[in-house]
PDB file of C-alpha atoms in Angstrom:
ATOM      1  CA  MET K   1       9.024  19.654  -5.511  1.00 44.00           C
ATOM      2  CA  THR K   2       9.556  20.314  -9.181  1.00 41.00           C
ATOM      3  CA  GLU K   3       8.512  18.209 -12.189  1.00 40.00           C
ATOM      4  CA  THR K   4      10.748  16.065 -13.747  1.00 40.00           C
ATOM      5  CA  THR K   5      10.431  14.390 -17.086  1.00 38.00           C
ATOM      6  CA  SER K   6       7.945  11.638 -17.755  1.00 41.00           C
ATOM      7  CA  ALA K   7      11.235   9.458 -18.361  1.00 50.00           C
ATOM      8  CA  LEU K   8      11.929   9.339 -14.710  1.00 75.00           C
ATOM      9  CA  ARG K   9       8.228   8.688 -13.638  1.00 87.00           C
ATOM     10  CA  LEU K  10       8.596   6.325 -10.971  1.00 94.00           C
ATOM     11  CA  PRO K  11       6.281   2.927 -10.762  1.00 94.00           C
ATOM     12  CA  THR K  12       3.390   2.591  -8.097  1.00 96.00           C
ATOM     13  CA  TYR K  13       2.700  -0.487  -5.963  1.00 97.00           C
ATOM     14  CA  TYR K  14       0.109  -2.145  -4.107  1.00 98.00           C
ATOM     15  CA  LEU K  15       1.931  -3.967  -1.409  1.00 97.00           C
ATOM     16  CA  SER K  16       0.589  -6.377   1.015  1.00 93.00           C
ATOM     17  CA  HIS K  17       2.012  -5.283   4.239  1.00 92.00           C
ATOM     18  CA  GLY K  18       2.073  -8.711   6.539  1.00 89.00           C
ATOM     19  CA  GLY K  19       0.674  -8.368  10.121  1.00 88.00           C
ATOM     20  CA  GLY K  20       1.792  -6.155  12.953  1.00 91.00           C
ATOM     21  CA  PRO K  21       5.333  -5.061  13.630  1.00 96.00           C
ATOM     22  CA  TRP K  22       7.203  -8.306  12.098  1.00 95.00           C
ATOM     23  CA  PRO K  23      10.365  -6.711  10.699  1.00 97.00           C
ATOM     24  CA  TRP K  24      11.469  -6.385  14.564  1.00 97.00           C
ATOM     25  CA  MET K  25      10.337  -9.907  15.419  1.00 96.00           C
ATOM     26  CA  PRO K  26      13.171 -12.566  14.891  1.00 94.00           C
ATOM     27  CA  SER K  27      10.687 -15.120  15.205  1.00 93.00           C
ATOM     28  CA  ALA K  28       8.683 -14.239  12.353  1.00 92.00           C
ATOM     29  CA  ALA K  29      11.573 -14.178   9.878  1.00 92.00           C
ATOM     30  CA  PRO K  30      10.733 -17.704   8.597  1.00 92.00           C
ATOM     31  CA  ALA K  31       7.016 -17.027   7.878  1.00 91.00           C
ATOM     32  CA  TYR K  32       7.924 -13.304   6.148  1.00 94.00           C
ATOM     33  CA  ALA K  33      10.813 -14.576   4.325  1.00 96.00           C
ATOM     34  CA  VAL K  34       9.521 -14.306   0.878  1.00 96.00           C
ATOM     35  CA  LEU K  35       7.644 -10.912   1.656  1.00 96.00           C
ATOM     36  CA  ASP K  36      10.776  -9.340   3.033  1.00 96.00           C
ATOM     37  CA  ALA K  37      12.801 -10.642   0.050  1.00 96.00           C
ATOM     38  CA  SER K  38      10.478  -8.924  -2.414  1.00 96.00           C
ATOM     39  CA  LEU K  39      10.288  -5.754  -0.461  1.00 96.00           C
ATOM     40  CA  LYS K  40      14.291  -5.558  -0.587  1.00 95.00           C
ATOM     41  CA  ALA K  41      14.255  -6.257  -4.283  1.00 94.00           C
ATOM     42  CA  LEU K  42      11.779  -3.486  -4.719  1.00 94.00           C
ATOM     43  CA  ARG K  43      14.306  -0.548  -3.550  1.00 92.00           C
ATOM     44  CA  ARG K  44      16.936  -2.258  -5.910  1.00 90.00           C
ATOM     45  CA  GLU K  45      14.790  -2.441  -8.963  1.00 86.00           C
ATOM     46  CA  LEU K  46      13.499   1.110  -8.560  1.00 85.00           C
ATOM     47  CA  ASP K  47      14.939   2.883 -11.566  1.00 61.00           C
ATOM     48  CA  GLU K  48      15.556   6.178  -9.685  1.00 68.00           C
ATOM     49  CA  ARG K  49      15.868   6.832  -6.232  1.00 83.00           C
ATOM     50  CA  PRO K  50      12.742   8.285  -4.607  1.00 95.00           C
ATOM     51  CA  ARG K  51      12.764  11.790  -3.272  1.00 95.00           C
ATOM     52  CA  ALA K  52      10.011  10.771  -0.945  1.00 98.00           C
ATOM     53  CA  VAL K  53       7.272   7.983  -0.507  1.00 98.00           C
ATOM     54  CA  LEU K  54       3.590   8.459  -0.475  1.00 98.00           C
ATOM     55  CA  VAL K  55       2.202   5.744   1.473  1.00 98.00           C
ATOM     56  CA  VAL K  56      -1.617   4.694   1.035  1.00 98.00           C
ATOM     57  CA  THR K  57      -2.302   3.353   4.411  1.00 98.00           C
ATOM     58  CA  ALA K  58      -5.230   0.847   4.690  1.00 96.00           C
ATOM     59  CA  HIS K  59      -4.896   1.779   8.746  1.00 96.00           C
ATOM     60  CA  TRP K  60      -6.103   5.274   8.346  1.00 97.00           C
ATOM     61  CA  GLU K  61      -9.778   6.147   7.720  1.00 98.00           C
ATOM     62  CA  THR K  62     -11.209   9.693   7.225  1.00 98.00           C
ATOM     63  CA  GLU K  63     -13.993  11.290   6.014  1.00 98.00           C
ATOM     64  CA  ASN K  64     -11.977  13.045   3.116  1.00 98.00           C
ATOM     65  CA  PHE K  65      -8.782  12.247   2.057  1.00 98.00           C
ATOM     66  CA  THR K  66      -6.008  13.315   4.370  1.00 98.00           C
ATOM     67  CA  PHE K  67      -2.515  13.714   4.258  1.00 98.00           C
ATOM     68  CA  SER K  68      -0.087  13.344   7.347  1.00 98.00           C
ATOM     69  CA  ALA K  69       2.257  16.594   7.657  1.00 98.00           C
ATOM     70  CA  ALA K  70       4.343  16.436  10.607  1.00 98.00           C
ATOM     71  CA  GLU K  71       7.880  16.967  10.241  1.00 98.00           C
ATOM     72  CA  ARG K  72       8.946  14.168  12.847  1.00 98.00           C
ATOM     73  CA  PRO K  73       6.210  11.560  12.963  1.00 98.00           C
ATOM     74  CA  GLY K  74       5.259   9.521  16.022  1.00 97.00           C
ATOM     75  CA  MET K  75       4.498   5.703  16.124  1.00 98.00           C
ATOM     76  CA  ILE K  76       1.012   4.603  16.362  1.00 98.00           C
ATOM     77  CA  TYR K  77       0.899   0.996  17.496  1.00 97.00           C
ATOM     78  CA  ASP K  78      -2.337  -0.347  16.023  1.00 94.00           C
ATOM     79  CA  TYR K  79      -1.710  -3.904  16.584  1.00 92.00           C
ATOM     80  CA  TYR K  80      -2.902  -6.273  19.545  1.00 91.00           C
ATOM     81  CA  GLY K  81      -1.291  -9.061  21.457  1.00 91.00           C
ATOM     82  CA  PHE K  82       2.138  -8.637  20.147  1.00 94.00           C
ATOM     83  CA  PRO K  83       5.390  -8.892  22.427  1.00 95.00           C
ATOM     84  CA  ALA K  84       5.691  -5.881  25.000  1.00 96.00           C
ATOM     85  CA  GLU K  85       9.019  -4.855  23.430  1.00 96.00           C
ATOM     86  CA  THR K  86       7.180  -4.248  20.016  1.00 96.00           C
ATOM     87  CA  TYR K  87       5.430  -1.232  21.352  1.00 97.00           C
ATOM     88  CA  GLU K  88       8.472   0.580  22.063  1.00 97.00           C
ATOM     89  CA  ILE K  89      10.086   0.244  18.462  1.00 97.00           C
ATOM     90  CA  THR K  90      10.569   3.598  16.479  1.00 98.00           C
ATOM     91  CA  TYR K  91      10.877   4.018  12.725  1.00 98.00           C
ATOM     92  CA  PRO K  92      12.252   7.793  12.804  1.00 98.00           C
ATOM     93  CA  ALA K  93      11.957   8.814   9.316  1.00 98.00           C
ATOM     94  CA  PRO K  94      10.995  12.157   8.501  1.00 98.00           C
ATOM     95  CA  GLY K  95       7.759  13.520   7.195  1.00 98.00           C
ATOM     96  CA  LEU K  96       7.483  16.050   4.229  1.00 98.00           C
ATOM     97  CA  PRO K  97       5.004  18.758   4.964  1.00 98.00           C
ATOM     98  CA  SER K  98       5.491  20.203   1.547  1.00 98.00           C
ATOM     99  CA  LEU K  99       4.605  17.165  -0.055  1.00 98.00           C
ATOM    100  CA  ALA K 100       1.388  16.899   1.884  1.00 98.00           C
ATOM    101  CA  GLU K 101       0.393  19.882   0.626  1.00 98.00           C
ATOM    102  CA  ARG K 102       0.985  19.131  -2.704  1.00 98.00           C
ATOM    103  CA  ALA K 103      -1.117  16.057  -2.694  1.00 98.00           C
ATOM    104  CA  ALA K 104      -3.545  17.527  -0.853  1.00 98.00           C
ATOM    105  CA  GLY K 105      -3.706  20.762  -3.584  1.00 98.00           C
ATOM    106  CA  LEU K 106      -3.456  18.169  -6.430  1.00 98.00           C
ATOM    107  CA  LEU K 107      -7.105  16.555  -5.010  1.00 98.00           C
ATOM    108  CA  ARG K 108      -8.518  20.125  -4.301  1.00 98.00           C
ATOM    109  CA  ASP K 109      -7.425  21.470  -7.789  1.00 98.00           C
ATOM    110  CA  GLY K 110      -9.749  18.190  -9.047  1.00 98.00           C
ATOM    111  CA  GLY K 111     -12.516  19.004  -7.378  1.00 98.00           C
ATOM    112  CA  MET K 112     -11.971  16.730  -4.539  1.00 98.00           C
ATOM    113  CA  ALA K 113     -11.875  17.664  -0.801  1.00 97.00           C
ATOM    114  CA  ALA K 114      -8.847  17.092   1.013  1.00 98.00           C
ATOM    115  CA  ASN K 115      -7.079  17.670   4.296  1.00 98.00           C
ATOM    116  CA  VAL K 116      -3.976  17.424   5.940  1.00 98.00           C
ATOM    117  CA  ASP K 117      -3.008  16.214   9.418  1.00 98.00           C
ATOM    118  CA  GLU K 118       0.001  17.906  11.158  1.00 97.00           C
ATOM    119  CA  GLU K 119      -0.100  15.191  14.010  1.00 97.00           C
ATOM    120  CA  ARG K 120      -0.780  12.010  12.461  1.00 98.00           C
ATOM    121  CA  GLY K 121       2.240   9.255  13.232  1.00 98.00           C
ATOM    122  CA  PHE K 122       3.319   6.257  11.328  1.00 98.00           C
ATOM    123  CA  ASP K 123       0.918   3.194  11.612  1.00 97.00           C
ATOM    124  CA  HIS K 124       2.356  -0.287  11.025  1.00 96.00           C
ATOM    125  CA  GLY K 125       0.792  -0.382   7.613  1.00 95.00           C
ATOM    126  CA  THR K 126       3.483   2.116   6.907  1.00 98.00           C
ATOM    127  CA  PHE K 127       6.409   1.615   9.224  1.00 97.00           C
ATOM    128  CA  SER K 128       6.476  -2.170   8.559  1.00 96.00           C
ATOM    129  CA  LEU K 129       7.039  -2.193   5.120  1.00 96.00           C
ATOM    130  CA  MET K 130       9.330   0.831   5.130  1.00 97.00           C
ATOM    131  CA  GLN K 131      11.255  -0.629   7.630  1.00 97.00           C
ATOM    132  CA  ALA K 132      11.851  -3.667   5.133  1.00 96.00           C
ATOM    133  CA  ILE K 133      12.395  -1.572   2.314  1.00 96.00           C
ATOM    134  CA  TYR K 134      14.443   1.544   4.044  1.00 95.00           C
ATOM    135  CA  PRO K 135      15.724   0.249   7.088  1.00 96.00           C
ATOM    136  CA  GLU K 136      18.016   3.248   7.807  1.00 95.00           C
ATOM    137  CA  ALA K 137      14.604   5.479   8.075  1.00 97.00           C
ATOM    138  CA  GLU K 138      16.094   8.268   6.078  1.00 96.00           C
ATOM    139  CA  MET K 139      13.782   8.258   3.085  1.00 97.00           C
ATOM    140  CA  PRO K 140      10.725  11.011   3.963  1.00 98.00           C
ATOM    141  CA  ILE K 141       7.453   9.565   3.971  1.00 98.00           C
ATOM    142  CA  VAL K 142       3.829  11.134   3.820  1.00 98.00           C
ATOM    143  CA  GLN K 143       0.802   8.894   4.419  1.00 98.00           C
ATOM    144  CA  MET K 144      -2.500   9.191   2.721  1.00 98.00           C
ATOM    145  CA  SER K 145      -5.882   7.934   4.474  1.00 98.00           C
ATOM    146  CA  ILE K 146      -8.500   5.913   2.658  1.00 98.00           C
ATOM    147  CA  ARG K 147     -11.853   7.363   2.873  1.00 98.00           C
ATOM    148  CA  LYS K 148     -14.639   5.779   5.447  1.00 97.00           C
ATOM    149  CA  ASP K 149     -16.966   5.448   2.813  1.00 97.00           C
ATOM    150  CA  TYR K 150     -14.711   2.840   0.661  1.00 97.00           C
ATOM    151  CA  ASP K 151     -16.113   4.046  -2.521  1.00 97.00           C
ATOM    152  CA  PRO K 152     -13.859   2.387  -4.865  1.00 97.00           C
ATOM    153  CA  ALA K 153     -14.805   5.159  -7.612  1.00 98.00           C
ATOM    154  CA  LEU K 154     -13.430   7.947  -5.591  1.00 98.00           C
ATOM    155  CA  HIS K 155     -10.237   5.975  -4.535  1.00 98.00           C
ATOM    156  CA  VAL K 156      -9.295   5.196  -8.287  1.00 98.00           C
ATOM    157  CA  ALA K 157     -10.239   9.319  -8.873  1.00 98.00           C
ATOM    158  CA  ALA K 158      -7.694  10.217  -6.578  1.00 98.00           C
ATOM    159  CA  GLY K 159      -5.259   8.148  -7.569  1.00 98.00           C
ATOM    160  CA  LYS K 160      -5.622   9.871 -11.177  1.00 98.00           C
ATOM    161  CA  LEU K 161      -5.249  13.278  -9.675  1.00 98.00           C
ATOM    162  CA  LEU K 162      -2.089  11.916  -7.700  1.00 98.00           C
ATOM    163  CA  ALA K 163      -0.434  10.778 -10.781  1.00 97.00           C
ATOM    164  CA  PRO K 164       1.867  13.805 -11.524  1.00 97.00           C
ATOM    165  CA  LEU K 165       3.848  13.147  -8.373  1.00 98.00           C
ATOM    166  CA  ARG K 166       5.189   9.885 -10.177  1.00 96.00           C
ATOM    167  CA  GLY K 167       7.158  12.687 -12.342  1.00 93.00           C
ATOM    168  CA  GLU K 168       8.284  14.486  -9.211  1.00 95.00           C
ATOM    169  CA  GLY K 169      10.328  11.760  -7.543  1.00 94.00           C
ATOM    170  CA  VAL K 170       7.623  10.566  -5.396  1.00 97.00           C
ATOM    171  CA  LEU K 171       6.981   6.680  -4.941  1.00 97.00           C
ATOM    172  CA  VAL K 172       3.384   6.152  -4.481  1.00 98.00           C
ATOM    173  CA  VAL K 173       2.779   3.116  -2.568  1.00 98.00           C
ATOM    174  CA  GLY K 174      -0.764   1.447  -1.801  1.00 98.00           C
ATOM    175  CA  SER K 175      -0.350  -0.336   1.431  1.00 97.00           C
ATOM    176  CA  GLY K 176      -2.846  -3.200   2.278  1.00 94.00           C
ATOM    177  CA  LEU K 177      -2.961  -6.855   2.239  1.00 93.00           C
ATOM    178  CA  SER K 178      -4.640  -8.637  -0.822  1.00 93.00           C
ATOM    179  CA  PHE K 179      -6.363 -11.180   1.803  1.00 89.00           C
ATOM    180  CA  HIS K 180      -7.410  -9.585   5.008  1.00 89.00           C
ATOM    181  CA  ASN K 181      -9.706 -11.844   7.135  1.00 85.00           C
ATOM    182  CA  LEU K 182      -8.383 -12.101  10.507  1.00 72.00           C
ATOM    183  CA  ARG K 183     -10.649 -14.933  11.220  1.00 76.00           C
ATOM    184  CA  ALA K 184      -9.566 -17.086   8.239  1.00 67.00           C
ATOM    185  CA  MET K 185      -5.905 -16.793   8.481  1.00 79.00           C
ATOM    186  CA  GLY K 186      -5.078 -20.463   8.273  1.00 80.00           C
ATOM    187  CA  PRO K 187      -6.323 -23.502   6.244  1.00 84.00           C
ATOM    188  CA  GLN K 188      -9.967 -22.044   6.690  1.00 88.00           C
ATOM    189  CA  GLY K 189      -8.962 -19.444   4.204  1.00 83.00           C
ATOM    190  CA  ARG K 190      -7.053 -21.428   1.682  1.00 91.00           C
ATOM    191  CA  ASP K 191      -9.770 -21.989  -0.708  1.00 95.00           C
ATOM    192  CA  ALA K 192     -10.991 -18.462  -0.906  1.00 94.00           C
ATOM    193  CA  SER K 193      -7.542 -16.805  -1.176  1.00 96.00           C
ATOM    194  CA  ARG K 194      -6.783 -18.387  -3.883  1.00 96.00           C
ATOM    195  CA  ALA K 195      -9.901 -17.807  -5.644  1.00 96.00           C
ATOM    196  CA  PHE K 196      -9.616 -14.347  -5.176  1.00 96.00           C
ATOM    197  CA  ASP K 197      -5.954 -13.735  -5.690  1.00 96.00           C
ATOM    198  CA  GLY K 198      -6.576 -15.656  -9.268  1.00 97.00           C
ATOM    199  CA  TRP K 199      -9.449 -13.105 -10.020  1.00 96.00           C
ATOM    200  CA  LEU K 200      -6.942 -10.149  -8.851  1.00 97.00           C
ATOM    201  CA  GLN K 201      -4.133 -11.240 -11.207  1.00 96.00           C
ATOM    202  CA  ARG K 202      -6.335 -11.638 -14.222  1.00 96.00           C
ATOM    203  CA  ALA K 203      -7.950  -8.192 -13.498  1.00 95.00           C
ATOM    204  CA  LEU K 204      -4.590  -6.206 -12.895  1.00 97.00           C
ATOM    205  CA  LEU K 205      -2.230  -8.320 -15.332  1.00 95.00           C
ATOM    206  CA  SER K 206      -4.445  -8.675 -18.463  1.00 93.00           C
ATOM    207  CA  GLU K 207      -5.945  -5.094 -18.584  1.00 91.00           C
ATOM    208  CA  VAL K 208      -4.734  -1.415 -18.277  1.00 91.00           C
ATOM    209  CA  GLY K 209      -5.941   2.000 -17.842  1.00 92.00           C
ATOM    210  CA  GLU K 210      -9.977   2.441 -17.784  1.00 94.00           C
ATOM    211  CA  ALA K 211     -10.678  -1.074 -18.305  1.00 95.00           C
ATOM    212  CA  ARG K 212      -8.596  -2.399 -15.503  1.00 95.00           C
ATOM    213  CA  ALA K 213     -10.004   0.492 -13.104  1.00 95.00           C
ATOM    214  CA  ASP K 214     -13.642  -0.721 -14.203  1.00 95.00           C
ATOM    215  CA  THR K 215     -13.095  -3.887 -13.304  1.00 95.00           C
ATOM    216  CA  LEU K 216     -11.828  -3.205  -9.935  1.00 95.00           C
ATOM    217  CA  LEU K 217     -14.749  -0.931  -9.467  1.00 96.00           C
ATOM    218  CA  GLU K 218     -16.704  -4.280  -9.697  1.00 95.00           C
ATOM    219  CA  TRP K 219     -14.373  -6.040  -7.151  1.00 96.00           C
ATOM    220  CA  GLU K 220     -17.420  -7.397  -4.950  1.00 94.00           C
ATOM    221  CA  LYS K 221     -18.344  -9.883  -8.067  1.00 96.00           C
ATOM    222  CA  ALA K 222     -15.159 -11.483  -7.764  1.00 96.00           C
ATOM    223  CA  PRO K 223     -14.783 -14.891  -6.435  1.00 96.00           C
ATOM    224  CA  ALA K 224     -15.027 -15.166  -2.592  1.00 95.00           C
ATOM    225  CA  ALA K 225     -14.678 -11.334  -2.454  1.00 94.00           C
ATOM    226  CA  ARG K 226     -16.509 -10.729   1.043  1.00 95.00           C
ATOM    227  CA  GLN K 227     -14.887 -13.958   2.276  1.00 91.00           C
ATOM    228  CA  VAL K 228     -11.448 -12.441   1.711  1.00 93.00           C
ATOM    229  CA  HIS K 229     -12.213  -8.830   2.630  1.00 95.00           C
ATOM    230  CA  PRO K 230     -15.068  -8.427   4.648  1.00 93.00           C
ATOM    231  CA  ARG K 231     -14.119  -4.959   4.921  1.00 93.00           C
ATOM    232  CA  GLU K 232     -12.318  -3.440   1.957  1.00 95.00           C
ATOM    233  CA  ASP K 233     -10.077  -1.285   3.816  1.00 95.00           C
ATOM    234  CA  HIS K 234      -6.991  -3.224   2.899  1.00 95.00           C
ATOM    235  CA  LEU K 235      -7.964  -3.436  -0.836  1.00 96.00           C
ATOM    236  CA  MET K 236      -8.781   0.305  -1.065  1.00 97.00           C
ATOM    237  CA  PRO K 237      -5.256   1.456  -1.250  1.00 98.00           C
ATOM    238  CA  LEU K 238      -4.886  -0.742  -4.565  1.00 98.00           C
ATOM    239  CA  HIS K 239      -7.667   1.384  -6.051  1.00 98.00           C
ATOM    240  CA  VAL K 240      -5.749   4.490  -5.747  1.00 98.00           C
ATOM    241  CA  ALA K 241      -2.478   2.684  -6.842  1.00 98.00           C
ATOM    242  CA  VAL K 242      -4.456   1.718 -10.137  1.00 97.00           C
ATOM    243  CA  GLY K 243      -5.679   5.222 -10.538  1.00 97.00           C
ATOM    244  CA  ALA K 244      -1.996   6.612 -10.303  1.00 97.00           C
ATOM    245  CA  ALA K 245      -0.612   3.707 -12.615  1.00 96.00           C
ATOM    246  CA  SER K 246      -2.897   5.180 -15.759  1.00 91.00           C
ATOM    247  CA  GLN K 247      -1.834   2.966 -18.754  1.00 92.00           C
ATOM    248  CA  ASP K 248       0.986   1.302 -16.926  1.00 95.00           C
ATOM    249  CA  LYS K 249       1.025  -2.359 -17.035  1.00 95.00           C
ATOM    250  CA  ALA K 250       0.863  -4.519 -13.843  1.00 95.00           C
ATOM    251  CA  HIS K 251       3.503  -6.848 -12.651  1.00 95.00           C
ATOM    252  CA  LEU K 252       3.680  -9.605 -10.025  1.00 95.00           C
ATOM    253  CA  SER K 253       6.031  -8.508  -7.409  1.00 95.00           C
ATOM    254  CA  TYR K 254       5.244 -10.773  -4.941  1.00 96.00           C
ATOM    255  CA  HIS K 255       3.325 -13.992  -4.579  1.00 97.00           C
ATOM    256  CA  GLN K 256       2.950 -16.751  -2.114  1.00 95.00           C
ATOM    257  CA  ASP K 257       0.522 -19.669  -1.410  1.00 94.00           C
ATOM    258  CA  ASP K 258       1.389 -20.546   2.069  1.00 92.00           C
ATOM    259  CA  PHE K 259       1.470 -17.315   3.608  1.00 90.00           C
ATOM    260  CA  PHE K 260       0.656 -18.263   7.346  1.00 85.00           C
ATOM    261  CA  GLY K 261       0.807 -21.899   6.288  1.00 88.00           C
ATOM    262  CA  ALA K 262      -2.371 -21.801   3.687  1.00 92.00           C
ATOM    263  CA  ILE K 263      -3.000 -18.107   2.501  1.00 91.00           C
ATOM    264  CA  THR K 264      -2.433 -16.781  -0.937  1.00 94.00           C
ATOM    265  CA  ALA K 265      -1.261 -13.280  -1.286  1.00 95.00           C
ATOM    266  CA  SER K 266       0.374 -11.206  -3.778  1.00 96.00           C
ATOM    267  CA  SER K 267       1.753  -7.475  -4.317  1.00 97.00           C
ATOM    268  CA  PHE K 268       1.863  -5.586  -7.742  1.00 97.00           C
ATOM    269  CA  ARG K 269       3.966  -2.982  -9.602  1.00 96.00           C
ATOM    270  CA  PHE K 270       2.793  -0.682 -12.024  1.00 96.00           C
ATOM    271  CA  SER K 271       5.216   0.260 -14.822  1.00 92.00           C
ATOM    272  CA  ASP K 272       6.089   0.017 -18.537  1.00 83.00           C
ATOM    273  CA  ALA K 273       9.255  -1.732 -17.334  1.00 62.00           C
ATOM    274  CA  PRO K 274       9.160  -5.501 -16.708  1.00 51.00           C
ATOM    275  CA  LEU K 275       9.718  -6.726 -13.148  1.00 45.00           C
ATOM    276  CA  SER K 276      10.680 -10.536 -12.156  1.00 40.00           C
ATOM    277  CA  VAL K 277       9.068 -11.717  -9.573  1.00 38.00           C
ATOM    278  CA  SER K 278      11.230 -12.574  -6.401  1.00 37.00           C
TER     279      SER K 278
END
C-alpha cells in the first residue's frame, strides 16, 4: 500500500457490533433496526471508499497484538445458543496479508511487539459488522487482536502507531460494545448503561488528542464502569480507535437507549468532518 495525501485520510470508528450473527436472523431485525441503519449510513458517509478495513476485534485476545494474514479467512462461530443455521453462514471477504504485515511493521517500528497469524478466521465481532456495511463481502479485511492484559495505555499507543494507515486507504474500526455485561442485558442494566454512556459521550465529544486519551486511561473511574464492563474486552478496541484518531473530533454515529428494551449503547466516528446521528 502506498501512502496518499492527508486530505484523503479516512475516519476511525468505534462501533457497537451487537450480539451474535444478528444480520442473518430475520427475527432480530426489529431489535437491530437502529444499529443496522447507522452501519449502512457509515458506508454512504465515507469520504473515500476504503482499500481495506482493519478491524480491532474484541473477540480475539493475544499476548501481543496480532494481525490476521489469511488470504481467504474462514469463519469462527464464537457465540452460543443461536439457531443451527447460523453456524453455517459464511462471509467470504478476502484477507490482505500485505496489510497485516504493514500494520505489524508499524507497531514493531514503534518498539512494540506484534505478530501475524496466517490461520485466523473472521469472528462475529468482524463478520456481523461487515455483513451490515459490506454485504457483498468484497472489501478486504484484516483483524487486529486486543492484548490479554487489557492495558489501556498500550492500546492507545498501538492506535497512534497505526494512524498512518488512515492515509493509505485503510479504514480503522474498533469493534466492541459500549455496554457489555451479558448478565444485565435488560432492565437491570438500564441505569448503569445510561450513566456510563453519558460519561463516555462527554469524554469523547468534548475532548481531543492527549486529553481525550488520558480520560480514557481512567475509564474505571467512570460511573458504573465495572457494572457496564465487568471485563473490558469490548472497550479496548475504543482505545485503539482513539489513539489512531489523534486530534480529530468525535461524532456520535449511533445511539440507542432501548437496545434489548432497556440498554443504552453508542458508536462513534472520529473525523474532522461532522456527522449527523442516524
